[in-house]
PDB file of C-alpha atoms and ligand atoms in Angstrom:
ATOM      1  CA  MET A   1     167.338 179.148 169.661  1.00 34.00           C
ATOM      2  CA  ASP A   2     169.741 182.003 171.313  1.00 35.00           C
ATOM      3  CA  GLU A   3     168.638 184.701 173.704  1.00 32.00           C
ATOM      4  CA  THR A   4     168.913 187.309 170.085  1.00 32.00           C
ATOM      5  CA  THR A   5     166.462 185.291 168.250  1.00 30.00           C
ATOM      6  CA  SER A   6     164.255 184.260 171.237  1.00 32.00           C
ATOM      7  CA  LEU A   7     163.827 188.358 171.889  1.00 34.00           C
ATOM      8  CA  GLN A   8     163.225 189.057 168.186  1.00 36.00           C
ATOM      9  CA  ASN A   9     160.552 186.532 168.126  1.00 37.00           C
ATOM     10  CA  PRO A  10     158.937 186.468 171.497  1.00 42.00           C
ATOM     11  CA  ARG A  11     156.981 183.701 172.269  1.00 42.00           C
ATOM     12  CA  PRO A  12     153.205 185.067 172.573  1.00 47.00           C
ATOM     13  CA  THR A  13     151.940 184.120 175.879  1.00 48.00           C
ATOM     14  CA  THR A  14     147.910 184.304 176.832  1.00 50.00           C
ATOM     15  CA  HIS A  15     149.456 188.187 178.631  1.00 53.00           C
ATOM     16  CA  ASP A  16     149.743 189.325 175.092  1.00 63.00           C
ATOM     17  CA  ARG A  17     146.267 190.058 173.133  1.00 87.00           C
ATOM     18  CA  ARG A  18     147.482 189.033 169.711  1.00 95.00           C
ATOM     19  CA  PRO A  19     145.423 185.808 168.973  1.00 98.00           C
ATOM     20  CA  LEU A  20     146.979 182.624 169.832  1.00 98.00           C
ATOM     21  CA  VAL A  21     144.238 180.315 167.895  1.00 98.00           C
ATOM     22  CA  GLY A  22     142.763 180.757 164.518  1.00 98.00           C
ATOM     23  CA  ILE A  23     139.682 179.417 164.462  1.00 98.00           C
ATOM     24  CA  VAL A  24     138.947 178.443 160.461  1.00 98.00           C
ATOM     25  CA  LEU A  25     135.562 178.008 159.379  1.00 98.00           C
ATOM     26  CA  GLY A  26     134.336 176.356 156.060  1.00 98.00           C
ATOM     27  CA  SER A  27     131.386 178.616 155.813  1.00 98.00           C
ATOM     28  CA  ASP A  28     129.701 181.588 157.707  1.00 97.00           C
ATOM     29  CA  SER A  29     126.637 179.080 157.999  1.00 97.00           C
ATOM     30  CA  ASP A  30     129.321 176.995 160.366  1.00 98.00           C
ATOM     31  CA  ARG A  31     129.418 179.490 163.019  1.00 97.00           C
ATOM     32  CA  PRO A  32     126.642 178.814 165.567  1.00 97.00           C
ATOM     33  CA  VAL A  33     127.971 175.610 166.021  1.00 96.00           C
ATOM     34  CA  VAL A  34     131.191 176.422 166.651  1.00 95.00           C
ATOM     35  CA  GLU A  35     130.648 179.533 169.079  1.00 94.00           C
ATOM     36  CA  ASP A  36     131.204 176.998 171.644  1.00 93.00           C
ATOM     37  CA  ALA A  37     134.897 176.909 170.500  1.00 97.00           C
ATOM     38  CA  ALA A  38     134.745 180.665 171.012  1.00 97.00           C
ATOM     39  CA  LYS A  39     133.084 180.910 174.062  1.00 97.00           C
ATOM     40  CA  THR A  40     135.364 177.968 175.961  1.00 97.00           C
ATOM     41  CA  LEU A  41     138.519 180.288 174.883  1.00 98.00           C
ATOM     42  CA  THR A  42     136.986 183.121 176.282  1.00 97.00           C
ATOM     43  CA  GLU A  43     136.152 181.469 179.536  1.00 97.00           C
ATOM     44  CA  PHE A  44     139.736 180.010 179.369  1.00 97.00           C
ATOM     45  CA  ASP A  45     141.229 183.904 178.449  1.00 97.00           C
ATOM     46  CA  VAL A  46     142.834 182.666 175.389  1.00 97.00           C
ATOM     47  CA  PRO A  47     142.916 185.397 172.572  1.00 98.00           C
ATOM     48  CA  HIS A  48     141.310 184.198 169.236  1.00 98.00           C
ATOM     49  CA  GLU A  49     140.339 185.119 165.784  1.00 98.00           C
ATOM     50  CA  ILE A  50     137.428 183.351 163.524  1.00 98.00           C
ATOM     51  CA  VAL A  51     137.706 183.696 160.016  1.00 98.00           C
ATOM     52  CA  VAL A  52     135.887 181.948 157.015  1.00 98.00           C
ATOM     53  CA  ALA A  53     138.142 180.594 154.772  1.00 98.00           C
ATOM     54  CA  SER A  54     136.952 177.672 152.544  1.00 97.00           C
ATOM     55  CA  ALA A  55     139.208 175.044 151.286  1.00 98.00           C
ATOM     56  CA  HIS A  56     137.063 174.483 147.816  1.00 97.00           C
ATOM     57  CA  ARG A  57     135.392 178.167 147.331  1.00 97.00           C
ATOM     58  CA  SER A  58     138.151 180.066 148.260  1.00 98.00           C
ATOM     59  CA  PRO A  59     141.733 178.265 148.235  1.00 98.00           C
ATOM     60  CA  ASP A  60     143.769 181.120 147.259  1.00 98.00           C
ATOM     61  CA  LEU A  61     142.339 182.780 150.969  1.00 98.00           C
ATOM     62  CA  LEU A  62     142.694 179.664 152.751  1.00 98.00           C
ATOM     63  CA  ASP A  63     146.540 179.517 151.532  1.00 98.00           C
ATOM     64  CA  ARG A  64     147.395 182.636 152.264  1.00 98.00           C
ATOM     65  CA  TYR A  65     145.841 182.493 155.981  1.00 98.00           C
ATOM     66  CA  ALA A  66     147.364 179.105 156.440  1.00 98.00           C
ATOM     67  CA  ARG A  67     151.106 180.396 155.355  1.00 98.00           C
ATOM     68  CA  THR A  68     150.671 183.773 157.425  1.00 98.00           C
ATOM     69  CA  ALA A  69     149.611 182.054 160.751  1.00 98.00           C
ATOM     70  CA  GLU A  70     152.470 181.199 162.576  1.00 98.00           C
ATOM     71  CA  GLU A  71     154.416 184.534 162.011  1.00 98.00           C
ATOM     72  CA  ARG A  72     150.971 186.619 163.357  1.00 97.00           C
ATOM     73  CA  GLY A  73     151.312 184.527 166.344  1.00 98.00           C
ATOM     74  CA  ILE A  74     148.911 181.748 166.198  1.00 98.00           C
ATOM     75  CA  ARG A  75     150.139 178.551 168.129  1.00 98.00           C
ATOM     76  CA  VAL A  76     147.100 176.471 167.299  1.00 98.00           C
ATOM     77  CA  LEU A  77     144.458 176.228 164.613  1.00 98.00           C
ATOM     78  CA  ILE A  78     140.746 174.678 164.500  1.00 98.00           C
ATOM     79  CA  ALA A  79     139.318 174.123 161.515  1.00 98.00           C
ATOM     80  CA  ALA A  80     135.688 173.600 161.008  1.00 98.00           C
ATOM     81  CA  ALA A  81     133.713 172.220 158.293  1.00 98.00           C
ATOM     82  CA  GLY A  82     130.746 169.972 156.888  1.00 98.00           C
ATOM     83  CA  GLY A  83     129.987 167.877 153.805  1.00 98.00           C
ATOM     84  CA  ALA A  84     133.444 166.606 152.194  1.00 97.00           C
ATOM     85  CA  ALA A  85     135.337 168.645 154.400  1.00 98.00           C
ATOM     86  CA  HIS A  86     139.223 169.465 153.726  1.00 98.00           C
ATOM     87  CA  LEU A  87     139.669 172.295 155.678  1.00 98.00           C
ATOM     88  CA  ALA A  88     141.518 171.027 158.379  1.00 98.00           C
ATOM     89  CA  GLY A  89     143.627 168.849 155.897  1.00 98.00           C
ATOM     90  CA  SER A  90     144.131 171.514 153.581  1.00 98.00           C
ATOM     91  CA  LEU A  91     145.576 174.015 156.499  1.00 98.00           C
ATOM     92  CA  ALA A  92     147.854 170.973 157.812  1.00 98.00           C
ATOM     93  CA  ALA A  93     149.569 170.758 154.229  1.00 98.00           C
ATOM     94  CA  ARG A  94     150.514 174.262 154.550  1.00 98.00           C
ATOM     95  CA  THR A  95     151.735 175.115 158.144  1.00 98.00           C
ATOM     96  CA  VAL A  96     153.495 173.392 160.804  1.00 98.00           C
ATOM     97  CA  LEU A  97     151.107 174.572 163.427  1.00 98.00           C
ATOM     98  CA  PRO A  98     148.982 172.327 165.298  1.00 98.00           C
ATOM     99  CA  VAL A  99     145.880 171.513 163.527  1.00 98.00           C
ATOM    100  CA  ILE A 100     142.556 170.414 165.063  1.00 99.00           C
ATOM    101  CA  GLY A 101     139.426 169.620 163.103  1.00 98.00           C
ATOM    102  CA  VAL A 102     136.008 169.903 163.900  1.00 98.00           C
ATOM    103  CA  PRO A 103     133.715 167.629 161.638  1.00 98.00           C
ATOM    104  CA  LEU A 104     130.139 169.444 161.001  1.00 98.00           C
ATOM    105  CA  GLU A 105     126.832 168.152 160.218  1.00 98.00           C
ATOM    106  CA  ALA A 106     125.867 169.771 156.983  1.00 98.00           C
ATOM    107  CA  THR A 107     124.587 166.904 154.988  1.00 98.00           C
ATOM    108  CA  GLY A 108     121.967 164.168 154.889  1.00 98.00           C
ATOM    109  CA  LEU A 109     125.006 162.348 156.113  1.00 98.00           C
ATOM    110  CA  GLY A 110     125.159 163.310 159.588  1.00 97.00           C
ATOM    111  CA  GLY A 111     128.821 164.664 159.808  1.00 98.00           C
ATOM    112  CA  LEU A 112     130.066 161.415 159.081  1.00 98.00           C
ATOM    113  CA  ASP A 113     131.206 162.776 155.506  1.00 98.00           C
ATOM    114  CA  ALA A 114     133.012 165.438 157.423  1.00 98.00           C
ATOM    115  CA  LEU A 115     134.487 163.106 159.884  1.00 98.00           C
ATOM    116  CA  LEU A 116     135.672 160.751 157.673  1.00 98.00           C
ATOM    117  CA  SER A 117     137.370 163.497 155.453  1.00 98.00           C
ATOM    118  CA  THR A 118     138.827 165.306 158.435  1.00 98.00           C
ATOM    119  CA  VAL A 119     140.607 162.157 160.444  1.00 98.00           C
ATOM    120  CA  GLN A 120     141.695 160.270 157.920  1.00 98.00           C
ATOM    121  CA  MET A 121     144.908 162.211 156.680  1.00 98.00           C
ATOM    122  CA  PRO A 122     147.785 160.125 155.654  1.00 98.00           C
ATOM    123  CA  PRO A 123     151.226 159.754 157.445  1.00 98.00           C
ATOM    124  CA  GLY A 124     152.915 162.730 157.683  1.00 98.00           C
ATOM    125  CA  VAL A 125     150.005 165.674 157.705  1.00 98.00           C
ATOM    126  CA  PRO A 126     148.250 165.266 161.194  1.00 98.00           C
ATOM    127  CA  VAL A 127     145.132 166.573 161.851  1.00 98.00           C
ATOM    128  CA  ALA A 128     143.872 166.150 165.671  1.00 98.00           C
ATOM    129  CA  THR A 129     140.013 165.101 164.843  1.00 98.00           C
ATOM    130  CA  VAL A 130     137.400 165.763 167.646  1.00 98.00           C
ATOM    131  CA  SER A 131     133.721 164.614 167.619  1.00 98.00           C
ATOM    132  CA  ILE A 132     131.139 165.822 165.267  1.00 98.00           C
ATOM    133  CA  GLY A 133     129.288 168.943 166.094  1.00 98.00           C
ATOM    134  CA  SER A 134     129.265 171.111 169.340  1.00 96.00           C
ATOM    135  CA  TRP A 135     130.767 168.653 171.642  1.00 97.00           C
ATOM    136  CA  GLY A 136     133.642 168.607 168.844  1.00 98.00           C
ATOM    137  CA  ALA A 137     133.859 172.388 168.864  1.00 98.00           C
ATOM    138  CA  ARG A 138     133.959 172.359 172.939  1.00 98.00           C
ATOM    139  CA  ASN A 139     136.537 169.706 173.167  1.00 98.00           C
ATOM    140  CA  ALA A 140     138.987 171.235 170.068  1.00 98.00           C
ATOM    141  CA  ALA A 141     138.996 174.493 172.273  1.00 98.00           C
ATOM    142  CA  ILE A 142     140.029 172.540 175.676  1.00 98.00           C
ATOM    143  CA  LEU A 143     142.492 170.426 173.562  1.00 98.00           C
ATOM    144  CA  ALA A 144     143.912 174.116 172.307  1.00 98.00           C
ATOM    145  CA  VAL A 145     144.289 175.375 175.496  1.00 98.00           C
ATOM    146  CA  GLN A 146     145.974 171.952 176.758  1.00 98.00           C
ATOM    147  CA  ILE A 147     148.009 172.305 173.938  1.00 98.00           C
ATOM    148  CA  LEU A 148     148.883 175.998 174.891  1.00 98.00           C
ATOM    149  CA  ALA A 149     149.202 175.120 178.206  1.00 98.00           C
ATOM    150  CA  VAL A 150     152.879 172.741 178.227  1.00 97.00           C
ATOM    151  CA  GLY A 151     154.443 176.120 178.089  1.00 88.00           C
ATOM    152  CA  ASP A 152     152.198 178.352 180.121  1.00 95.00           C
ATOM    153  CA  THR A 153     151.749 177.842 183.952  1.00 97.00           C
ATOM    154  CA  GLU A 154     148.893 180.459 184.132  1.00 97.00           C
ATOM    155  CA  LEU A 155     147.021 178.361 181.983  1.00 97.00           C
ATOM    156  CA  ASN A 156     147.900 175.041 183.289  1.00 98.00           C
ATOM    157  CA  LYS A 157     146.432 176.243 186.376  1.00 98.00           C
ATOM    158  CA  ARG A 158     143.164 177.059 184.842  1.00 97.00           C
ATOM    159  CA  LEU A 159     142.910 173.788 183.251  1.00 98.00           C
ATOM    160  CA  ARG A 160     143.670 172.012 186.502  1.00 98.00           C
ATOM    161  CA  ASP A 161     140.595 174.120 187.846  1.00 97.00           C
ATOM    162  CA  PHE A 162     138.532 173.588 185.567  1.00 97.00           C
ATOM    163  CA  LYS A 163     139.091 169.501 185.545  1.00 97.00           C
ATOM    164  CA  ALA A 164     138.669 170.130 189.317  1.00 97.00           C
ATOM    165  CA  GLY A 165     135.673 171.829 188.564  1.00 96.00           C
ATOM    166  CA  MET A 166     133.866 169.196 186.490  1.00 94.00           C
ATOM    167  CA  ALA A 167     134.964 166.176 188.873  1.00 95.00           C
ATOM    168  CA  ARG A 168     133.325 168.125 192.031  1.00 95.00           C
ATOM    169  CA  LYS A 169     129.861 168.980 189.945  1.00 93.00           C
ATOM    170  CA  ILE A 170     129.605 164.985 189.488  1.00 92.00           C
ATOM    171  CA  GLU A 171     130.915 164.202 193.104  1.00 92.00           C
ATOM    172  CA  VAL A 172     128.119 166.502 194.405  1.00 90.00           C
ATOM    173  CA  ARG A 173     125.360 165.152 192.400  1.00 84.00           C
ATOM    174  CA  SER A 174     126.072 161.576 193.877  1.00 82.00           C
ATOM    175  CA  THR A 175     126.428 162.244 197.041  1.00 75.00           C
TER     176      THR A 175
HETATM  177  C1  LIG B   1     130.963 173.467 153.644  1.00 76.88           C
HETATM  178  O1  LIG B   1     129.843 173.133 153.425  1.00 76.88           O
HETATM  179  C2  LIG B   1     131.171 174.207 155.068  1.00 76.88           C
HETATM  180  O2  LIG B   1     131.904 174.028 155.907  1.00 76.88           O
HETATM  181  C3  LIG B   1     129.898 173.961 155.700  1.00 76.88           C
HETATM  182  O3  LIG B   1     129.532 173.466 156.619  1.00 76.88           O
HETATM  183  C4  LIG B   1     128.797 173.384 154.238  1.00 76.88           C
HETATM  184  C5  LIG B   1     127.637 174.078 153.705  1.00 76.88           C
HETATM  185  O4  LIG B   1     128.261 175.474 153.202  1.00 76.88           O
HETATM  186  P1  LIG B   1     127.088 176.895 152.839  1.00 76.88           P
HETATM  187  O5  LIG B   1     126.492 175.880 151.858  1.00 76.88           O
HETATM  188  O6  LIG B   1     126.353 176.637 154.255  1.00 76.88           O
HETATM  189  O7  LIG B   1     128.096 177.866 152.727  1.00 76.88           O
HETATM  190  O8  LIG B   1     132.208 173.925 152.994  1.00 76.88           O
END
């Protein structure tokens, strides 16, 4: 990329208040579980947005969102859905942004249905799939921060402090 191009398309950082992470929900009913992801991103001071766009019920909206996310400054997508969850894969099919899939429990199958629908992507269209439910929501946010931190020293430091804090808590308990 030459200097002119990079000036015209400055890479958003955490100093920029435009959302860097887009959290996409298959339904508004997914919101309570996914709040943890938003909370975690706020803890790391990473600007983000939450949208509801279903792969099955509102495919056109999903298509528009996925195709315009990158030009709006989004750098990582988190997709959370339950049931026959094609949300993360549908996003990944329409963008080169990294997509993290969070399978949710929404049916009598305990989230296993969503896990398999999210993780079993064909070669060429990866979805980084995390655990089912709130653990996954939190880890999706941390993974998004780790992806962003590759090019952001300040964020990298916040991650190191976070990991050191986790270790400290365990060490204190075991002394
Ligand atoms: C999926 O179906 C959603 O992601 C949600 O987990 C599940 C149920 O959605 P609602 O019927 O509650 O809208 O598409």
